[in-house]
Amino acid sequence: MDQNLAINIVIVVGMVWFIGKRFAGVKGLRSLNADQLQNEIKSNRNHVLIDVRESSEVKQGYIAGAMHIPLSRLKQRLNEIPSDRSIYLYCRSGMRSKQAARVLSKNGFHELAHLQGGIMAWRGQLKK
């Protein structure tokens, strides 16, 4: 086998593995639309709502009652999140909230849900 071909195969396999790992689903993560999230927040008092966007994004507006923990700081701030509550996550589009759910799941948090479509899909009012 040609050495360049072998190197290319290794690179492609590595990229497929990386992409698959990054975008694979999180076991037990529920995806909620905006209406479902609003209803669950109202009916479930034993929850934590976490905005995982960066500070500059939060200045544009956030969902009332949300705790702000940027995805970039989540691992360092896990101790601030109660593990005995349902955790609802959101970001701008829904991608970072899935990544945050993966981090939380790996660290023993189990009741996880995220806002599908992120804050862009939110129909309720925003605080500033």
mmCIF file of C-alpha atoms in Angstrom:
data_model
loop_
_atom_site.group_PDB
_atom_site.id
_atom_site.type_symbol
_atom_site.label_atom_id
_atom_site.label_comp_id
_atom_site.label_asym_id
_atom_site.label_seq_id
_atom_site.Cartn_x
_atom_site.Cartn_y
_atom_site.Cartn_z
ATOM 1 C CA MET A 1 0.000 0.000 0.000
ATOM 2 C CA ASP A 2 1.247 3.419 -0.912
ATOM 3 C CA GLN A 3 2.381 5.421 2.141
ATOM 4 C CA ASN A 4 0.374 8.514 1.117
ATOM 5 C CA LEU A 5 -2.777 6.420 0.758
ATOM 6 C CA ALA A 6 -2.291 4.959 4.241
ATOM 7 C CA ILE A 7 -1.802 8.429 5.721
ATOM 8 C CA ASN A 8 -4.928 9.711 3.956
ATOM 9 C CA ILE A 9 -6.967 6.769 5.261
ATOM 10 C CA VAL A 10 -5.801 7.443 8.823
ATOM 11 C CA ILE A 11 -6.667 11.143 8.474
ATOM 12 C CA VAL A 12 -10.149 10.426 7.084
ATOM 13 C CA VAL A 13 -10.901 7.823 9.762
ATOM 14 C CA GLY A 14 -9.728 10.260 12.442
ATOM 15 C CA MET A 15 -11.916 13.043 11.084
ATOM 16 C CA VAL A 16 -14.975 10.782 10.891
ATOM 17 C CA TRP A 17 -14.378 9.626 14.469
ATOM 18 C CA PHE A 18 -13.940 13.218 15.707
ATOM 19 C CA ILE A 19 -17.043 14.515 13.930
ATOM 20 C CA GLY A 20 -19.107 11.537 15.074
ATOM 21 C CA LYS A 21 -17.970 11.987 18.656
ATOM 22 C CA ARG A 22 -18.655 15.722 18.623
ATOM 23 C CA PHE A 23 -22.169 15.472 17.193
ATOM 24 C CA ALA A 24 -23.311 12.184 18.691
ATOM 25 C CA GLY A 25 -26.416 12.389 20.812
ATOM 26 C CA VAL A 26 -26.295 12.536 24.575
ATOM 27 C CA LYS A 27 -28.013 9.585 26.203
ATOM 28 C CA GLY A 28 -31.152 10.719 28.003
ATOM 29 C CA LEU A 29 -31.031 14.309 26.710
ATOM 30 C CA ARG A 30 -34.491 15.605 25.887
ATOM 31 C CA SER A 31 -34.914 18.195 23.138
ATOM 32 C CA LEU A 32 -37.725 20.618 23.926
ATOM 33 C CA ASN A 33 -39.307 23.195 21.667
ATOM 34 C CA ALA A 34 -39.942 26.673 23.081
ATOM 35 C CA ASP A 35 -43.515 25.918 24.187
ATOM 36 C CA GLN A 36 -42.482 22.692 25.923
ATOM 37 C CA LEU A 37 -39.658 24.433 27.759
ATOM 38 C CA GLN A 38 -41.940 27.261 28.897
ATOM 39 C CA ASN A 39 -44.488 24.744 30.192
ATOM 40 C CA GLU A 40 -41.867 22.678 32.016
ATOM 41 C CA ILE A 41 -40.305 25.741 33.639
ATOM 42 C CA LYS A 42 -43.734 26.809 34.902
ATOM 43 C CA SER A 43 -44.757 23.364 36.167
ATOM 44 C CA ASN A 44 -41.424 22.062 37.515
ATOM 45 C CA ARG A 45 -40.190 24.215 40.391
ATOM 46 C CA ASN A 46 -37.288 21.829 41.029
ATOM 47 C CA HIS A 47 -35.191 22.889 38.051
ATOM 48 C CA VAL A 48 -32.179 24.913 36.996
ATOM 49 C CA LEU A 49 -32.186 26.857 33.729
ATOM 50 C CA ILE A 50 -28.678 27.454 32.386
ATOM 51 C CA ASP A 51 -27.666 29.832 29.600
ATOM 52 C CA VAL A 52 -24.385 28.498 28.176
ATOM 53 C CA ARG A 53 -23.746 31.414 25.802
ATOM 54 C CA GLU A 54 -20.823 33.778 26.215
ATOM 55 C CA SER A 55 -21.248 37.029 28.177
ATOM 56 C CA SER A 56 -21.382 39.197 25.058
ATOM 57 C CA GLU A 57 -24.361 37.168 23.801
ATOM 58 C CA VAL A 58 -26.216 37.292 27.121
ATOM 59 C CA LYS A 59 -26.161 41.113 26.966
ATOM 60 C CA GLN A 60 -28.558 40.819 24.008
ATOM 61 C CA GLY A 61 -31.145 39.236 26.315
ATOM 62 C CA TYR A 62 -31.731 36.095 28.361
ATOM 63 C CA ILE A 63 -34.612 33.998 29.664
ATOM 64 C CA ALA A 64 -35.774 35.168 33.103
ATOM 65 C CA GLY A 65 -34.455 33.011 35.920
ATOM 66 C CA ALA A 66 -31.549 31.614 33.915
ATOM 67 C CA MET A 67 -28.176 31.019 35.508
ATOM 68 C CA HIS A 68 -25.322 32.098 33.232
ATOM 69 C CA ILE A 69 -22.486 29.602 32.891
ATOM 70 C CA PRO A 70 -20.686 29.865 29.535
ATOM 71 C CA LEU A 71 -19.845 26.532 27.919
ATOM 72 C CA SER A 72 -16.194 27.632 27.964
ATOM 73 C CA ARG A 73 -16.312 27.718 31.816
ATOM 74 C CA LEU A 74 -18.733 24.867 32.495
ATOM 75 C CA LYS A 75 -16.178 22.276 33.634
ATOM 76 C CA GLN A 76 -14.715 24.743 36.143
ATOM 77 C CA ARG A 77 -18.146 25.659 37.541
ATOM 78 C CA LEU A 78 -19.838 22.255 37.884
ATOM 79 C CA ASN A 79 -19.985 22.666 41.665
ATOM 80 C CA GLU A 80 -22.462 25.555 41.224
ATOM 81 C CA ILE A 81 -25.066 23.281 39.623
ATOM 82 C CA PRO A 82 -27.354 21.271 41.921
ATOM 83 C CA SER A 83 -27.263 17.620 40.860
ATOM 84 C CA ASP A 84 -30.674 16.834 42.366
ATOM 85 C CA ARG A 85 -32.653 19.043 39.977
ATOM 86 C CA SER A 86 -33.831 18.916 36.382
ATOM 87 C CA ILE A 87 -31.436 20.908 34.231
ATOM 88 C CA TYR A 88 -32.620 22.881 31.220
ATOM 89 C CA LEU A 89 -29.925 24.249 28.915
ATOM 90 C CA TYR A 90 -29.980 26.765 26.115
ATOM 91 C CA CYS A 91 -27.578 28.642 23.871
ATOM 92 C CA ARG A 92 -28.039 30.629 20.674
ATOM 93 C CA SER A 93 -28.941 27.793 18.278
ATOM 94 C CA GLY A 94 -28.956 24.544 20.242
ATOM 95 C CA MET A 95 -25.467 23.256 19.420
ATOM 96 C CA ARG A 96 -23.571 24.434 22.507
ATOM 97 C CA SER A 97 -26.387 23.340 24.799
ATOM 98 C CA LYS A 98 -25.932 19.789 23.466
ATOM 99 C CA GLN A 99 -22.199 20.029 24.144
ATOM 100 C CA ALA A 100 -22.953 21.307 27.650
ATOM 101 C CA ALA A 101 -25.313 18.369 28.187
ATOM 102 C CA ARG A 102 -22.517 15.981 27.211
ATOM 103 C CA VAL A 103 -20.197 17.580 29.800
ATOM 104 C CA LEU A 104 -22.886 17.428 32.486
ATOM 105 C CA SER A 105 -23.814 13.837 31.655
ATOM 106 C CA LYS A 106 -20.180 12.742 31.946
ATOM 107 C CA ASN A 107 -20.075 14.409 35.372
ATOM 108 C CA GLY A 108 -23.078 12.649 36.870
ATOM 109 C CA PHE A 109 -25.979 14.929 35.940
ATOM 110 C CA HIS A 110 -28.897 12.956 34.543
ATOM 111 C CA GLU A 111 -32.130 14.937 34.176
ATOM 112 C CA LEU A 112 -31.078 16.993 31.173
ATOM 113 C CA ALA A 113 -33.037 18.840 28.506
ATOM 114 C CA HIS A 114 -32.151 21.572 26.046
ATOM 115 C CA LEU A 115 -34.010 24.171 24.030
ATOM 116 C CA GLN A 116 -34.100 22.927 20.457
ATOM 117 C CA GLY A 117 -33.153 25.825 18.195
ATOM 118 C CA GLY A 118 -31.736 27.760 21.141
ATOM 119 C CA ILE A 119 -32.788 31.237 22.155
ATOM 120 C CA MET A 120 -33.437 31.977 18.477
ATOM 121 C CA ALA A 121 -36.488 29.685 18.785
ATOM 122 C CA TRP A 122 -37.680 31.228 22.077
ATOM 123 C CA ARG A 123 -41.019 33.028 21.809
ATOM 124 C CA GLY A 124 -41.240 34.374 25.339
ATOM 125 C CA GLN A 125 -39.919 37.645 26.664
ATOM 126 C CA LEU A 126 -36.242 38.217 27.286
ATOM 127 C CA LYS A 127 -34.628 40.125 30.156
ATOM 128 C CA LYS A 128 -31.775 42.526 29.524
#
